Amino acid sequence: MLDKEQNFILGLYPTTKLLFTLLMIVSVFLIPGYVYAYSTIIIYCIIAGMAGKLNEYIKLIFKTMLILVIVIFAMQAFFYPGTDVIWQWKFLSIKKEGIMYGLSLTSKIVAFAGSLMLFFRITDIKDFVISLEKMGLPPTAAYVVLSTLQIIPEMKKRSEVIMNAQKTRGVEIEGGVLTRAKAFIPTLGPLVLSAIAGTEERAITLESRAFSAPVEKTRLYEPKDSKVDRILRRVILLVLIILIVGRMIQWIL
């Protein structure tokens, strides 16, 4: 909570950050060429740095996208049909058309995935769900969204607890791929059972708090939708409209 009050980026209303994410995603498909799409990663890094999340964001980008982007680019460079051959060895050949298409495709993947990763790095999931409820999303649907977004982190935490418990019992969980695979298989049973038990506990907790009661819900904490947020949303919408109209004019002409 203190971080949100002290940091401008973290303190922005979730809808404002969501609208900016939408703007970046749409702009990649409206502005032609791969240069702009790749340059968006610089914008994302600047925003992540302003939020104090730069190291986390860069690590996340490298872990999740680097290999995927390289593989997709290589596949397009080698196998995309074309006539302008740049390099050839036996049956393998790199064509200019494949390189250009690979750059175009991977740049959009980087821009699209990078914007979503940034959004979830600088946005509290609970604040995001509350903002969706304020926009008219039913509480039941909001809970489904929250549970879906939290399921992977929750499963990761539970798996770490189970693996540590196995380690204290003398089970070898460190070493090569085969050793880790053998150690992971026995954890699947407790992991699934704990997830089912956790779901039942949450359902009981929600019912004890009258979650399904047909009354207006109240909260101890709600994210603030400031005047700055409202101004930023208007500016973002204006830029988005200009981009769409400009692109439509280009298509017509």
Short mmCIF file of C-alpha atoms in Angstrom, two decimals:
data_model
loop_
_atom_site.label_atom_id
_atom_site.label_comp_id
_atom_site.label_asym_id
_atom_site.label_seq_id
_atom_site.Cartn_x
_atom_site.Cartn_y
_atom_site.Cartn_z
CA MET A 1 0.00 0.00 0.00
CA LEU A 2 2.88 2.34 0.82
CA ASP A 3 4.46 1.65 -2.58
CA LYS A 4 1.27 2.69 -4.34
CA GLU A 5 1.13 5.95 -2.41
CA GLN A 6 4.77 6.78 -3.11
CA ASN A 7 5.00 5.65 -6.74
CA PHE A 8 3.05 7.39 -9.50
CA ILE A 9 2.89 4.39 -11.85
CA LEU A 10 1.86 1.88 -9.18
CA GLY A 11 -0.70 4.34 -7.83
CA LEU A 12 -2.55 4.73 -11.13
CA TYR A 13 -6.05 3.30 -11.29
CA PRO A 14 -6.12 -0.20 -12.84
CA THR A 15 -8.51 0.86 -15.62
CA THR A 16 -6.06 3.57 -16.67
CA LYS A 17 -3.25 1.03 -16.96
CA LEU A 18 -5.54 -1.42 -18.77
CA LEU A 19 -6.51 1.25 -21.30
CA PHE A 20 -2.84 2.08 -21.90
CA THR A 21 -2.16 -1.63 -22.44
CA LEU A 22 -4.99 -1.75 -24.98
CA LEU A 23 -3.57 1.33 -26.74
CA MET A 24 -0.13 -0.26 -27.09
CA ILE A 25 -1.57 -3.54 -28.40
CA VAL A 26 -3.86 -1.86 -30.94
CA SER A 27 -1.17 0.61 -32.07
CA VAL A 28 1.14 -2.26 -33.03
CA PHE A 29 -1.41 -3.49 -35.57
CA LEU A 30 -2.27 0.00 -36.82
CA ILE A 31 1.26 1.37 -37.28
CA PRO A 32 3.00 -0.55 -40.10
CA GLY A 33 6.52 -1.92 -39.84
CA TYR A 34 8.43 -3.84 -37.22
CA VAL A 35 10.57 -0.94 -35.97
CA TYR A 36 7.79 0.63 -33.91
CA ALA A 37 6.62 -2.73 -32.58
CA TYR A 38 10.11 -3.59 -31.34
CA SER A 39 10.61 -0.09 -29.94
CA THR A 40 7.60 -0.54 -27.64
CA ILE A 41 9.77 -2.75 -25.44
CA ILE A 42 11.85 0.36 -24.67
CA ILE A 43 8.68 2.17 -23.59
CA TYR A 44 7.70 -0.78 -21.40
CA CYS A 45 11.14 -0.85 -19.76
CA ILE A 46 10.97 2.89 -19.03
CA ILE A 47 7.57 2.48 -17.37
CA ALA A 48 8.77 -0.58 -15.46
CA GLY A 49 11.80 1.41 -14.29
CA MET A 50 9.58 4.27 -13.12
CA ALA A 51 7.55 1.71 -11.16
CA GLY A 52 10.69 0.18 -9.63
CA LYS A 53 10.06 -3.12 -11.43
CA LEU A 54 12.70 -2.96 -14.18
CA ASN A 55 14.84 -5.91 -13.05
CA GLU A 56 11.79 -8.13 -12.49
CA TYR A 57 10.34 -7.13 -15.85
CA ILE A 58 13.53 -7.74 -17.84
CA LYS A 59 14.01 -11.15 -16.20
CA LEU A 60 10.41 -12.05 -17.01
CA ILE A 61 10.83 -10.98 -20.64
CA PHE A 62 13.98 -13.05 -21.10
CA LYS A 63 12.54 -16.12 -19.35
CA THR A 64 9.25 -16.19 -21.22
CA MET A 65 9.85 -14.67 -24.64
CA LEU A 66 13.50 -14.88 -25.72
CA ILE A 67 13.56 -18.54 -26.79
CA LEU A 68 10.05 -18.34 -28.27
CA VAL A 69 10.93 -15.29 -30.39
CA ILE A 70 14.20 -16.84 -31.61
CA VAL A 71 12.49 -20.11 -32.59
CA ILE A 72 9.63 -18.38 -34.41
CA PHE A 73 12.03 -16.06 -36.26
CA ALA A 74 14.26 -18.98 -37.29
CA MET A 75 11.26 -21.00 -38.52
CA GLN A 76 10.04 -18.11 -40.66
CA ALA A 77 13.53 -17.31 -41.98
CA PHE A 78 14.12 -20.90 -43.11
CA PHE A 79 10.68 -22.07 -44.21
CA TYR A 80 8.69 -18.99 -45.29
CA PRO A 81 8.20 -19.15 -49.09
CA GLY A 82 10.14 -16.67 -51.17
CA THR A 83 12.47 -16.21 -54.13
CA ASP A 84 15.14 -13.84 -52.80
CA VAL A 85 17.59 -16.34 -51.26
CA ILE A 86 20.21 -14.77 -48.98
CA TRP A 87 21.95 -17.93 -47.73
CA GLN A 88 21.66 -21.59 -48.64
CA TRP A 89 23.20 -24.84 -47.41
CA LYS A 90 21.93 -28.06 -48.99
CA PHE A 91 18.15 -28.07 -48.47
CA LEU A 92 18.19 -25.19 -45.95
CA SER A 93 17.88 -21.63 -47.19
CA ILE A 94 17.25 -18.23 -45.65
CA LYS A 95 15.09 -15.95 -47.75
CA LYS A 96 14.61 -12.21 -47.48
CA GLU A 97 10.83 -12.62 -47.45
CA GLY A 98 11.14 -14.99 -44.50
CA ILE A 99 13.34 -12.58 -42.56
CA MET A 100 10.94 -9.68 -43.14
CA TYR A 101 7.91 -11.75 -42.17
CA GLY A 102 9.76 -13.13 -39.14
CA LEU A 103 10.64 -9.62 -37.98
CA SER A 104 7.04 -8.49 -38.46
CA LEU A 105 5.57 -11.48 -36.61
CA THR A 106 8.02 -11.55 -33.70
CA SER A 107 7.81 -7.78 -33.21
CA LYS A 108 4.05 -8.04 -32.72
CA ILE A 109 4.50 -10.95 -30.30
CA VAL A 110 7.04 -8.94 -28.29
CA ALA A 111 4.81 -5.85 -28.21
CA PHE A 112 1.64 -7.79 -27.37
CA ALA A 113 3.10 -10.06 -24.69
CA GLY A 114 5.34 -7.33 -23.29
CA SER A 115 2.39 -5.00 -22.70
CA LEU A 116 0.41 -7.69 -20.86
CA MET A 117 3.42 -8.64 -18.73
CA LEU A 118 3.97 -5.00 -17.85
CA PHE A 119 0.32 -4.57 -16.89
CA PHE A 120 0.40 -7.46 -14.44
CA ARG A 121 3.79 -6.34 -13.08
CA ILE A 122 2.57 -2.85 -12.17
CA THR A 123 -1.05 -3.69 -11.29
CA ASP A 124 -2.36 -5.35 -8.16
CA ILE A 125 -4.71 -8.15 -9.18
CA LYS A 126 -7.18 -7.39 -6.39
CA ASP A 127 -7.32 -3.72 -7.39
CA PHE A 128 -7.90 -4.76 -10.99
CA VAL A 129 -10.82 -7.02 -10.05
CA ILE A 130 -12.35 -4.29 -7.86
CA SER A 131 -12.15 -1.86 -10.78
CA LEU A 132 -13.93 -4.42 -12.98
CA GLU A 133 -16.70 -4.71 -10.38
CA LYS A 134 -17.09 -0.93 -10.38
CA MET A 135 -17.48 -1.08 -14.16
CA GLY A 136 -20.46 -3.40 -13.72
CA LEU A 137 -18.94 -6.88 -13.63
CA PRO A 138 -20.99 -9.17 -11.31
CA PRO A 139 -19.18 -10.19 -8.08
CA THR A 140 -19.36 -13.88 -9.07
CA ALA A 141 -17.67 -13.19 -12.40
CA ALA A 142 -15.11 -10.97 -10.67
CA TYR A 143 -14.28 -13.80 -8.28
CA VAL A 144 -13.82 -16.18 -11.23
CA VAL A 145 -11.41 -13.69 -12.84
CA LEU A 146 -9.49 -13.26 -9.58
CA SER A 147 -9.25 -17.01 -8.99
CA THR A 148 -8.09 -17.62 -12.56
CA LEU A 149 -5.36 -15.00 -12.36
CA GLN A 150 -4.17 -16.26 -8.97
CA ILE A 151 -4.24 -19.99 -9.69
CA ILE A 152 -0.72 -20.22 -11.15
CA PRO A 153 1.01 -18.24 -8.33
CA GLU A 154 -0.95 -20.23 -5.75
CA MET A 155 -0.01 -23.56 -7.31
CA LYS A 156 3.62 -22.46 -7.49
CA LYS A 157 3.65 -21.59 -3.78
CA ARG A 158 2.05 -24.90 -2.85
CA SER A 159 4.48 -26.87 -5.00
CA GLU A 160 7.42 -25.11 -3.31
CA VAL A 161 6.02 -25.96 0.14
CA ILE A 162 5.53 -29.61 -0.85
CA MET A 163 9.00 -29.84 -2.42
CA ASN A 164 10.58 -28.36 0.73
CA ALA A 165 8.65 -30.88 2.83
CA GLN A 166 9.96 -33.69 0.62
CA LYS A 167 13.48 -32.32 1.00
CA THR A 168 13.25 -32.35 4.81
CA ARG A 169 12.25 -36.02 4.62
CA GLY A 170 15.46 -36.81 2.76
CA VAL A 171 14.03 -37.03 -0.75
CA GLU A 172 16.55 -35.95 -3.39
CA ILE A 173 15.01 -33.06 -5.34
CA GLU A 174 18.15 -31.39 -6.70
CA GLY A 175 20.30 -32.60 -9.54
CA GLY A 176 19.70 -33.46 -13.18
CA VAL A 177 16.48 -33.40 -15.16
CA LEU A 178 15.72 -37.06 -14.43
CA THR A 179 16.24 -36.61 -10.68
CA ARG A 180 13.97 -33.58 -10.58
CA ALA A 181 11.32 -35.38 -12.63
CA LYS A 182 11.34 -38.31 -10.20
CA ALA A 183 11.01 -35.90 -7.28
CA PHE A 184 8.21 -33.93 -8.96
CA ILE A 185 5.90 -36.87 -9.73
CA PRO A 186 5.19 -37.73 -6.04
CA THR A 187 4.23 -34.09 -5.40
CA LEU A 188 1.37 -34.14 -7.91
CA GLY A 189 -1.00 -36.01 -5.58
CA PRO A 190 -0.61 -33.66 -2.58
CA LEU A 191 -0.64 -30.66 -4.93
CA VAL A 192 -3.98 -31.59 -6.50
CA LEU A 193 -5.54 -32.56 -3.15
CA SER A 194 -4.40 -29.31 -1.50
CA ALA A 195 -5.82 -27.31 -4.43
CA ILE A 196 -9.20 -29.05 -4.06
CA ALA A 197 -9.19 -28.51 -0.29
CA GLY A 198 -8.26 -24.85 -0.79
CA THR A 199 -11.15 -24.36 -3.21
CA GLU A 200 -13.59 -25.83 -0.69
CA GLU A 201 -12.20 -23.65 2.11
CA ARG A 202 -12.56 -20.50 -0.02
CA ALA A 203 -16.14 -21.43 -0.91
CA ILE A 204 -17.03 -21.87 2.78
CA THR A 205 -15.30 -18.59 3.66
CA LEU A 206 -17.19 -16.70 0.94
CA GLU A 207 -20.55 -18.09 2.04
CA SER A 208 -19.81 -17.22 5.68
CA ARG A 209 -19.28 -13.62 4.53
CA ALA A 210 -22.59 -13.55 2.62
CA PHE A 211 -20.88 -13.42 -0.76
CA SER A 212 -23.97 -14.61 -2.63
CA ALA A 213 -26.38 -12.36 -0.71
CA PRO A 214 -28.37 -10.02 -3.03
CA VAL A 215 -27.09 -6.83 -1.39
CA GLU A 216 -24.51 -4.21 -2.27
CA LYS A 217 -21.00 -5.34 -1.31
CA THR A 218 -18.74 -3.16 0.85
CA ARG A 219 -14.94 -3.22 1.15
CA LEU A 220 -12.37 -2.04 3.64
CA TYR A 221 -10.12 -0.85 0.82
CA GLU A 222 -10.83 0.47 -2.66
CA PRO A 223 -8.36 1.83 -5.22
CA LYS A 224 -8.64 5.56 -5.82
CA ASP A 225 -9.74 6.83 -9.22
CA SER A 226 -8.07 10.25 -9.18
CA LYS A 227 -8.50 13.27 -11.45
CA VAL A 228 -5.13 12.48 -13.05
CA ASP A 229 -6.41 9.01 -13.97
CA ARG A 230 -9.51 10.44 -15.62
CA ILE A 231 -7.42 12.91 -17.64
CA LEU A 232 -5.00 10.18 -18.71
CA ARG A 233 -7.85 7.93 -19.83
CA ARG A 234 -9.29 10.72 -21.98
CA VAL A 235 -5.88 11.36 -23.55
CA ILE A 236 -5.34 7.64 -24.21
CA LEU A 237 -8.80 7.32 -25.80
CA LEU A 238 -8.12 10.39 -27.95
CA VAL A 239 -4.81 8.94 -29.17
CA LEU A 240 -6.51 5.60 -29.86
CA ILE A 241 -9.26 7.27 -31.90
CA ILE A 242 -6.69 9.29 -33.88
CA LEU A 243 -4.74 6.13 -34.70
CA ILE A 244 -7.85 4.24 -35.82
CA VAL A 245 -9.20 7.11 -37.93
CA GLY A 246 -5.77 7.77 -39.44
CA ARG A 247 -5.36 4.13 -40.40
CA MET A 248 -8.86 4.02 -41.92
CA ILE A 249 -8.07 7.10 -44.03
CA GLN A 250 -4.89 5.41 -45.27
CA TRP A 251 -6.85 2.30 -46.27
CA ILE A 252 -9.45 4.39 -48.13
CA LEU A 253 -6.86 6.46 -49.96
#
